[in-house]
mmCIF file of C-alpha atoms in Angstrom:
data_model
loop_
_atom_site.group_PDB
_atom_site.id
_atom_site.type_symbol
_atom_site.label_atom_id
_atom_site.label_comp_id
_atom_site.label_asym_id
_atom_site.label_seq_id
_atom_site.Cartn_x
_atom_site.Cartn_y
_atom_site.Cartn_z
ATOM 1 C CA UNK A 39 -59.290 -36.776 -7.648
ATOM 2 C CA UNK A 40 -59.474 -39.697 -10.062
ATOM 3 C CA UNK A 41 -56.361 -42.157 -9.466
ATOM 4 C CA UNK A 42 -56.972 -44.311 -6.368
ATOM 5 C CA UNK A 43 -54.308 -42.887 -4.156
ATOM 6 C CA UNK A 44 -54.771 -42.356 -0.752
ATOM 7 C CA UNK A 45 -55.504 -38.763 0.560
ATOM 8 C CA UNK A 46 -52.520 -37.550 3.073
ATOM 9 C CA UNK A 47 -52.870 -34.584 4.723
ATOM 10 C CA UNK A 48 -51.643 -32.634 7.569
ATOM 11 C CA UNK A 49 -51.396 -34.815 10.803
ATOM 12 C CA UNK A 50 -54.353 -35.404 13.119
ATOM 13 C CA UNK A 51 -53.978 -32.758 16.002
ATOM 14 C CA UNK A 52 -56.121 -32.663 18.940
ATOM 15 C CA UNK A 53 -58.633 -29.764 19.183
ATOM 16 C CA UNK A 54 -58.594 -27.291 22.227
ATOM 17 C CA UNK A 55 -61.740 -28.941 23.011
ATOM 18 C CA UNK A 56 -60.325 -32.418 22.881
ATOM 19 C CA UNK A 57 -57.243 -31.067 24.803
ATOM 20 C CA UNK A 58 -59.168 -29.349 27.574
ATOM 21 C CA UNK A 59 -61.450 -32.555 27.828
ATOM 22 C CA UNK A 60 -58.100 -34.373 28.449
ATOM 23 C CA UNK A 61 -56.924 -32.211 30.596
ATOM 24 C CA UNK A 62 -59.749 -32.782 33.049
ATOM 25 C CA UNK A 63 -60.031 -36.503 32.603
ATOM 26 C CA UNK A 64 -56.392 -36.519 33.571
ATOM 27 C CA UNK A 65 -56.399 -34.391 36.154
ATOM 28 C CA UNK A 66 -59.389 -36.168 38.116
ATOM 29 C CA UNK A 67 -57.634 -39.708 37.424
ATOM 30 C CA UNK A 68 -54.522 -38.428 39.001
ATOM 31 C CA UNK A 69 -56.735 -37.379 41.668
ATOM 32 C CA UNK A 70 -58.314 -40.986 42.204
ATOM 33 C CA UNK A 71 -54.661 -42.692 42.081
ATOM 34 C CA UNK A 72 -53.370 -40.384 44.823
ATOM 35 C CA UNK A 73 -56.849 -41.371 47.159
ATOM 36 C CA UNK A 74 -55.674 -44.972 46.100
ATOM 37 C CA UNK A 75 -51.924 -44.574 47.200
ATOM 38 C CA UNK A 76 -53.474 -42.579 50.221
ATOM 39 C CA UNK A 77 -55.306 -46.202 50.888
ATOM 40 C CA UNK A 78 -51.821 -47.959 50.621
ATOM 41 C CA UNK A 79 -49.735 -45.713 52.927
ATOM 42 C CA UNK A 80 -52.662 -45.916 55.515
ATOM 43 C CA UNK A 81 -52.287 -49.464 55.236
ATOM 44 C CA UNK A 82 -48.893 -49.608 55.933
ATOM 45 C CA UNK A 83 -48.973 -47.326 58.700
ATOM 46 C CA UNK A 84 -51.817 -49.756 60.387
ATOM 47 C CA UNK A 85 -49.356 -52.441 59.762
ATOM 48 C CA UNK A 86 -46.617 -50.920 61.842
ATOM 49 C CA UNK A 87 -49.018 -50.145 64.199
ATOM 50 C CA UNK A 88 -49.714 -54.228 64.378
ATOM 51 C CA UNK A 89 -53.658 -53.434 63.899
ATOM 52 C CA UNK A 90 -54.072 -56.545 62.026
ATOM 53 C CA UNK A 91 -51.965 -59.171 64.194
ATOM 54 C CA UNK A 92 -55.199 -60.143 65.841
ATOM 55 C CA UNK A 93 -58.075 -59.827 63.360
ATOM 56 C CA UNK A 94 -59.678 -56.884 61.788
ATOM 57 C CA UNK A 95 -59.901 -58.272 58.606
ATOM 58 C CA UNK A 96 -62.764 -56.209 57.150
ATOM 59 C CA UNK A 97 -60.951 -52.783 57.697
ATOM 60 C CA UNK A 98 -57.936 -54.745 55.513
ATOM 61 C CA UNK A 99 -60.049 -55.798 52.689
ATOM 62 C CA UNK A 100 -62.243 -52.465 52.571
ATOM 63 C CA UNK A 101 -58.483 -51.088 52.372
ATOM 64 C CA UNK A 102 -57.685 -53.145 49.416
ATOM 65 C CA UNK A 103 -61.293 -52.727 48.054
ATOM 66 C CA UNK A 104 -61.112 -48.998 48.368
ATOM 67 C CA UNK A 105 -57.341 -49.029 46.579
ATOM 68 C CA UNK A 106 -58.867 -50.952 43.532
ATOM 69 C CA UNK A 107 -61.854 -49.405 43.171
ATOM 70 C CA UNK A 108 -60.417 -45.870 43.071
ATOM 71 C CA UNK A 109 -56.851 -47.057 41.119
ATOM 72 C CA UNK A 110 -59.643 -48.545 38.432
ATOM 73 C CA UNK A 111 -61.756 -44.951 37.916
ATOM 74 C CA UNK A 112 -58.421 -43.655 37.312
ATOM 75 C CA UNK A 113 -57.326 -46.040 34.767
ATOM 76 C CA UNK A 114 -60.146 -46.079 32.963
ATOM 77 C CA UNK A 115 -60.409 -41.854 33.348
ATOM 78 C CA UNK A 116 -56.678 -41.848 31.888
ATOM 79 C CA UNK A 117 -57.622 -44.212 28.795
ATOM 80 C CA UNK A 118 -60.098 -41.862 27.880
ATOM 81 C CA UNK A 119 -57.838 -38.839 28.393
ATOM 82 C CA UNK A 120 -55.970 -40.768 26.023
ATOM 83 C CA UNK A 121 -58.598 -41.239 23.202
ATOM 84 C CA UNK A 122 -59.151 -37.352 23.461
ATOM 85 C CA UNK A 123 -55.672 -36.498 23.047
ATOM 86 C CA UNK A 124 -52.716 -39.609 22.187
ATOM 87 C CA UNK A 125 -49.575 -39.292 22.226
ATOM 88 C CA UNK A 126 -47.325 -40.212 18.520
ATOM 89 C CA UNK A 127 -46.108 -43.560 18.511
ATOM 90 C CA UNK A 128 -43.346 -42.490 17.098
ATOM 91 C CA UNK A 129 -42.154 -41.112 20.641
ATOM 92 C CA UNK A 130 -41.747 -44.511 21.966
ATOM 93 C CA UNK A 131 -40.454 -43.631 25.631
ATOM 94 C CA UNK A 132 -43.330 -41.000 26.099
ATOM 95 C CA UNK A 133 -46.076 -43.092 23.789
ATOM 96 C CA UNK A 134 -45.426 -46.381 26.276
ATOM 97 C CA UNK A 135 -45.946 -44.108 29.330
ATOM 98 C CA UNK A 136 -48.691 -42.462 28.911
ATOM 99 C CA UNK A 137 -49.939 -45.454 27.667
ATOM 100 C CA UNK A 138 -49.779 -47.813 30.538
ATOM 101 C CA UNK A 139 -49.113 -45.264 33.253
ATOM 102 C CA UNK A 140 -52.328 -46.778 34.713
ATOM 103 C CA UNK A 141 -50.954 -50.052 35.563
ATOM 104 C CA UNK A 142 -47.757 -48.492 36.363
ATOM 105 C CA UNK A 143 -49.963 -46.778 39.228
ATOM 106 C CA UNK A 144 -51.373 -49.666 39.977
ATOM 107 C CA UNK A 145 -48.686 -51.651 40.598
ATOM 108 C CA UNK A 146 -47.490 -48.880 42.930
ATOM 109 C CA UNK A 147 -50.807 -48.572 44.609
ATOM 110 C CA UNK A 148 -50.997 -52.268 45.588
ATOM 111 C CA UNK A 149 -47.421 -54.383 45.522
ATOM 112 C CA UNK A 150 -46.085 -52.821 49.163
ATOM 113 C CA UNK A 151 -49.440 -53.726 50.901
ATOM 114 C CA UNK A 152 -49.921 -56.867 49.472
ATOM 115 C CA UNK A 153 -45.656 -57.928 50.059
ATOM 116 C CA UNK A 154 -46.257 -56.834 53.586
ATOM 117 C CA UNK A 155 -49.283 -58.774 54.266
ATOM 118 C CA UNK A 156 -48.011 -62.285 52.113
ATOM 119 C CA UNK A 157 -44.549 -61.652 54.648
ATOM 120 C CA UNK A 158 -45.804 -60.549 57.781
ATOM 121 C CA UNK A 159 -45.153 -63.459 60.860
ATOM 122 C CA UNK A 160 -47.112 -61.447 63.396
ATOM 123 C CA UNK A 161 -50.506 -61.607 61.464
ATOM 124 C CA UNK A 162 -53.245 -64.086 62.168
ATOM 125 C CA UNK A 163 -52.514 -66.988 59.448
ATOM 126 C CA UNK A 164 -56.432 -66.808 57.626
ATOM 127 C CA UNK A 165 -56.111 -63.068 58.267
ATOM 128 C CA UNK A 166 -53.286 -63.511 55.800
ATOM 129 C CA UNK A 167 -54.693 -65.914 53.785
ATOM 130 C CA UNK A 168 -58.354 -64.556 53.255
ATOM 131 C CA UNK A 169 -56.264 -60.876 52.699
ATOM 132 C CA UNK A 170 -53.160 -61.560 50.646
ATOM 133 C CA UNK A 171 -55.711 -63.556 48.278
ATOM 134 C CA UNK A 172 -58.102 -60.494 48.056
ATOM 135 C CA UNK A 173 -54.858 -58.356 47.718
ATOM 136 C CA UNK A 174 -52.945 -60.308 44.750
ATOM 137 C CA UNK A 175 -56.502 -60.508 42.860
ATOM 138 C CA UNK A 176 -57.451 -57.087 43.102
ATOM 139 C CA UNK A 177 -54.160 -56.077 42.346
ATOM 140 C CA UNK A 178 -53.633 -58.351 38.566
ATOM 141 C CA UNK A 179 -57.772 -57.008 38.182
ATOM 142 C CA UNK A 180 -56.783 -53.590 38.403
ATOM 143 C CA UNK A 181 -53.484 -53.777 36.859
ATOM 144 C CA UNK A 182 -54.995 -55.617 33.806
ATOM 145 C CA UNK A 183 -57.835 -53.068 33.350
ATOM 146 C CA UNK A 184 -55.150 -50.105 33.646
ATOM 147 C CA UNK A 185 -53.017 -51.774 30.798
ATOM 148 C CA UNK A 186 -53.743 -50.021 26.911
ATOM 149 C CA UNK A 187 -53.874 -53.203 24.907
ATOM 150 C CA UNK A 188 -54.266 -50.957 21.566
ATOM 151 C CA UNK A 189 -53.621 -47.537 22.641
ATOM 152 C CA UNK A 190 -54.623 -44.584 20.416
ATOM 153 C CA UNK A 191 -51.799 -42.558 18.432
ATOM 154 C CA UNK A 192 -51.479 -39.887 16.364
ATOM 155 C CA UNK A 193 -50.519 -42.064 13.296
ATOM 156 C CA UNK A 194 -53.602 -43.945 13.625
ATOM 157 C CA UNK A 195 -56.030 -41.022 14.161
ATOM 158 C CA UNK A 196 -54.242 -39.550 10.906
ATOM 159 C CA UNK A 197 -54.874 -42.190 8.893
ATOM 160 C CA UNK A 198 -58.672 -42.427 10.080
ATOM 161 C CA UNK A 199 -58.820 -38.891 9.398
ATOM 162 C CA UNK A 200 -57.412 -39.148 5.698
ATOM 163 C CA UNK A 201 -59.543 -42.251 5.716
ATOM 164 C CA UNK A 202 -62.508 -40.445 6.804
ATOM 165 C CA UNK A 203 -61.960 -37.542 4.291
ATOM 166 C CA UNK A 204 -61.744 -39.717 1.544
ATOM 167 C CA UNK A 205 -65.375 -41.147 2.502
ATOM 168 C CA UNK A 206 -66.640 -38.015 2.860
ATOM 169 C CA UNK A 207 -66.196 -36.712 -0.726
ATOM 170 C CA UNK A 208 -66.664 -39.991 -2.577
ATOM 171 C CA UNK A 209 -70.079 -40.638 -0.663
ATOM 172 C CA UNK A 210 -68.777 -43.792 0.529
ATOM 173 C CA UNK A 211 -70.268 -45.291 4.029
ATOM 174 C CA UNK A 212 -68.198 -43.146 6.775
ATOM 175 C CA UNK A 213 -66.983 -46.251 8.455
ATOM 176 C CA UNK A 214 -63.795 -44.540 9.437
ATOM 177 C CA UNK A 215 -64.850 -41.279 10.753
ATOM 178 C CA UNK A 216 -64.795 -41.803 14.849
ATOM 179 C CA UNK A 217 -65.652 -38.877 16.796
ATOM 180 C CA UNK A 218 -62.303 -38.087 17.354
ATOM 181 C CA UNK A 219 -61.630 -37.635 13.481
ATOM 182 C CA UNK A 220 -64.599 -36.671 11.902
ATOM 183 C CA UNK A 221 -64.417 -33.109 12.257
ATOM 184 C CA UNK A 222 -61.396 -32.542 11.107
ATOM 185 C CA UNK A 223 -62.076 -35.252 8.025
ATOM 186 C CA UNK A 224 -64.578 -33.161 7.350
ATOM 187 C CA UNK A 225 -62.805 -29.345 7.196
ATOM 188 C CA UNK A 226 -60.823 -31.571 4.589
ATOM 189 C CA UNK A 227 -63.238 -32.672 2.443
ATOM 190 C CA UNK A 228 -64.859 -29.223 2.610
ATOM 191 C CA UNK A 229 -61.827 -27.381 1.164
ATOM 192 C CA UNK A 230 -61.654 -29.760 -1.307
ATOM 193 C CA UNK A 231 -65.298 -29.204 -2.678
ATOM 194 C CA UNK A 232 -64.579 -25.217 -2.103
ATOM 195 C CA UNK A 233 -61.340 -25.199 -4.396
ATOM 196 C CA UNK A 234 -63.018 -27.407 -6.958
ATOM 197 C CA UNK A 235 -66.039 -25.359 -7.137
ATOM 198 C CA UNK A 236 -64.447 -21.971 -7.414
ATOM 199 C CA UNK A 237 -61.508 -23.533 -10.147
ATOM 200 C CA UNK A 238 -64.379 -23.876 -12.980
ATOM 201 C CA UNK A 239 -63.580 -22.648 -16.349
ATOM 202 C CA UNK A 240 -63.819 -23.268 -20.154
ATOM 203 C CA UNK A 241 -61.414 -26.563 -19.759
ATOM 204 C CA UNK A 242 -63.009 -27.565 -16.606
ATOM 205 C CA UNK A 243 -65.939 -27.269 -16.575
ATOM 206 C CA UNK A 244 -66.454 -29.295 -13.165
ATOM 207 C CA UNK A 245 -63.397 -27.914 -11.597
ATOM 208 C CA UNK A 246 -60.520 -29.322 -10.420
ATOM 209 C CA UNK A 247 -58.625 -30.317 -7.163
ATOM 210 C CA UNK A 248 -55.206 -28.325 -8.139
ATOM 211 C CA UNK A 249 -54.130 -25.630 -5.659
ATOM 212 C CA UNK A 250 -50.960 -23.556 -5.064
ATOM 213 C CA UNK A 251 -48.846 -22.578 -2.187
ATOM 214 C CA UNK A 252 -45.520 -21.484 -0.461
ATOM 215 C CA UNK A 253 -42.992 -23.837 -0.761
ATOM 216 C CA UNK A 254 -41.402 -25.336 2.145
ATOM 217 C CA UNK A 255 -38.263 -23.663 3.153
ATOM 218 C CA UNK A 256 -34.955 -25.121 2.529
ATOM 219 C CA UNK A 257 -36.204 -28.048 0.775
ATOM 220 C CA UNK A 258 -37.861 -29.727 3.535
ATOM 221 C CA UNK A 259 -40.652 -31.877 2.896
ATOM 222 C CA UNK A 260 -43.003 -29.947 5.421
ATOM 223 C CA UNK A 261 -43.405 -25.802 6.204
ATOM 224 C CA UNK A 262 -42.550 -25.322 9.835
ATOM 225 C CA UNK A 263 -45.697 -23.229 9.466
ATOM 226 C CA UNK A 264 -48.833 -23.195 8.482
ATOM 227 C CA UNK A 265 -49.428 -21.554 5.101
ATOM 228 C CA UNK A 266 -52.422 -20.567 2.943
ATOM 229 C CA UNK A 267 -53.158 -22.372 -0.327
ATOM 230 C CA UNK A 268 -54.156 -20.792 -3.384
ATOM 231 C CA UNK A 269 -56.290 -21.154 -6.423
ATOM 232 C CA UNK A 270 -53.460 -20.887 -9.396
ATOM 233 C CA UNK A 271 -49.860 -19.273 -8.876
ATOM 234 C CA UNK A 272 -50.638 -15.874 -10.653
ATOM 235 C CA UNK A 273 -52.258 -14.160 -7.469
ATOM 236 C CA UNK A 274 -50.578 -11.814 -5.716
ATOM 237 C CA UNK A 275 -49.905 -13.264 -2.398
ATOM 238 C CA UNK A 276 -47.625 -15.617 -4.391
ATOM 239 C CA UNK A 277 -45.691 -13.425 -6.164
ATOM 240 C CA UNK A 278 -41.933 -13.677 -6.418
ATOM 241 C CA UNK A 279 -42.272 -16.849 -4.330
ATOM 242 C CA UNK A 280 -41.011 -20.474 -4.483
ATOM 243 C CA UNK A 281 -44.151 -21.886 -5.365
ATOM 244 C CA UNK A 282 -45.630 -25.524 -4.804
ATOM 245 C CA UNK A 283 -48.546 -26.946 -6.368
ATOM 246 C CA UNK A 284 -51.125 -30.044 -6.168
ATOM 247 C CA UNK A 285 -54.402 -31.403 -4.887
ATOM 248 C CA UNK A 286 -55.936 -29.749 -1.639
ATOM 249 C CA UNK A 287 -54.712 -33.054 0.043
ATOM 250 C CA UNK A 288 -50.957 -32.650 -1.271
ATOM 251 C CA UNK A 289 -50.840 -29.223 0.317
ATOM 252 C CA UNK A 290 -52.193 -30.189 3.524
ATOM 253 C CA UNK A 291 -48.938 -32.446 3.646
ATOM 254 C CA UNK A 292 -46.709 -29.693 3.550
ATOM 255 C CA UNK A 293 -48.383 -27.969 6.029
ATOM 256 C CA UNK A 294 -50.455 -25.151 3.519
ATOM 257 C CA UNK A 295 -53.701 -25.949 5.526
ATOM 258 C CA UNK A 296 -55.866 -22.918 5.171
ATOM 259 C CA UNK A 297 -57.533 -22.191 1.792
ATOM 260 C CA UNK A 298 -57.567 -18.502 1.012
ATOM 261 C CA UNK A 299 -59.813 -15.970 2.372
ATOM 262 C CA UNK A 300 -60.030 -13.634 -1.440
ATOM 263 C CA UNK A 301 -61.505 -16.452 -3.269
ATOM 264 C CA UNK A 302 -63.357 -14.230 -5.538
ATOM 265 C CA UNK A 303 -60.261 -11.590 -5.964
ATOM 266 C CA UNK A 304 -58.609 -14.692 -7.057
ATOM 267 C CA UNK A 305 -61.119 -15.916 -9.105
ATOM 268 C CA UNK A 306 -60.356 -13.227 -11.119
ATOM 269 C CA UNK A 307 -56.567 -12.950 -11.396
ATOM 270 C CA UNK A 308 -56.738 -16.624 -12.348
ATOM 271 C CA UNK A 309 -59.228 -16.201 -14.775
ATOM 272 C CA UNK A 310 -61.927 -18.914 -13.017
ATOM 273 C CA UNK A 311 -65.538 -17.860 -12.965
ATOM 274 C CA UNK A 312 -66.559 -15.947 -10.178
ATOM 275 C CA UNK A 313 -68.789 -17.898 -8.133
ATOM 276 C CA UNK A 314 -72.125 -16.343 -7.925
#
């Protein structure tokens, strides 16, 4: 393309490989916050049992130890469930919990056992001291490290990925394509050089980035599905359809995200040269 317009394409959508690496992430930090909760309740139970009225201080701190060591592997295993797979900003309720469901945990994990230790009378007074100190700083460490300070979206990882694409095909330094991007940034870029290579012709000589597709139905702004794109609106597939055209980018925003399979049949009908 020539202007200086920024590429938009389809939204960024988490591969099945980024999914299923999310998946497991999650699942083993759920795992660590329920052995962390399992520290709490045994905790309390030793409380009402009065096993710390009269000393055994180091069973109550490797307690609390245990509870913030295993509540931090699971925030920091949910964070990077997170980079794998965000959630859309746009969903605020869902977007802020899955965000900061780590200190949510957290909080959970620790605030009981450390309330019952700052207000128990029975308990030795440096048992409480020494314990409820450990407690409350374990508990804001933890809690801090399970908060998302800039937490990964979908609308960011879009516009890295249009970023990225745009990088890509210019040859500019690909300071925006991030792992998480850069594949899909690239599939992009690569339909992009594909249509321009195989639209070559007496008037354009280089090709150009024009394609054609399906409409969206009813006038919406985006297909519900995913349609093909095409190399000029005389092939057959579009025939007798409502029929959109543009840059590869502009169809990817309507959701035509997969260039056609008969390039060279369509060479043909659209009277490109065949590429050889």
């Amino acid at each position: 393309m020539s202007d200086n317009r920024p590429d938009v394409t389809k939204d960024w959508q988490a591969t099945q490989g980024q999914k299923s690496s999310a998946t497991r992430l999650r699942l083993f930090a759920v795992l660590c916050w329920i052995v962390a909760i399992g520290g709490e309740i045994a905790g309390i139970y030793l409380f009402y049992q009065h096993k710390f009225d009269h000393g055994n201080m180091p069973l109550l701190i490797g307690l609390l130890v245990g509870i913030a060591v295993f509540a931090i592997v699971g925030n920091l295993l949910w964070k990077a469930a997170n980079r794998h797979d965000p959630a859309r900003a746009s969903d605020t309720v869902r977007f802020f919990f899955q965000n900061q469901l780590g200190a949510i945990i957290t909080l959970i994990a620790f605030l009981p056992l450390v309330f019952l230790i700052l207000t128990d009378k029975n308990m030795d007074p440096q048992t409480k001291k020494v314990a409820g100190g450990v407690g409350a700083a374990l508990a804001v460490l933890a809690t801090l490290i399970g908060v998302s300070y800039q937490p990964p979206s979908v609308e960011q990882y879009t516009q890295d990925m249009n970023a990225c694409a745009t990088q890509i095909k210019t040859g500019q330094p690909t300071t925006a394509c991030s792992p998480d991007v850069a594949a899909q940034a690239q599939e992009i870029s690569t339909d992009s050089a594909a249509v321009t290579a195989a639209t070559k012709d007496a008037n354009h000589p280089a090709g150009q980035d024009v394609v054609y597709w399906i409409a969206p139905e009813n006038g919406t702004k985006k297909s519900a599905e995913p349609h093909v794109f095409h190399l000029c609106a005389a092939v057959s597939p579009l025939k007798d359809k409502t029929v959109n055209s543009g840059s590869v980018t502009e169809a990817y925003a309507q959701n035509a995200v997969r260039i056609t399979k008969q390039i060279e049949m369509e060479q043909k009908q659209c009277g490109f040269r065949v590429s050889q």
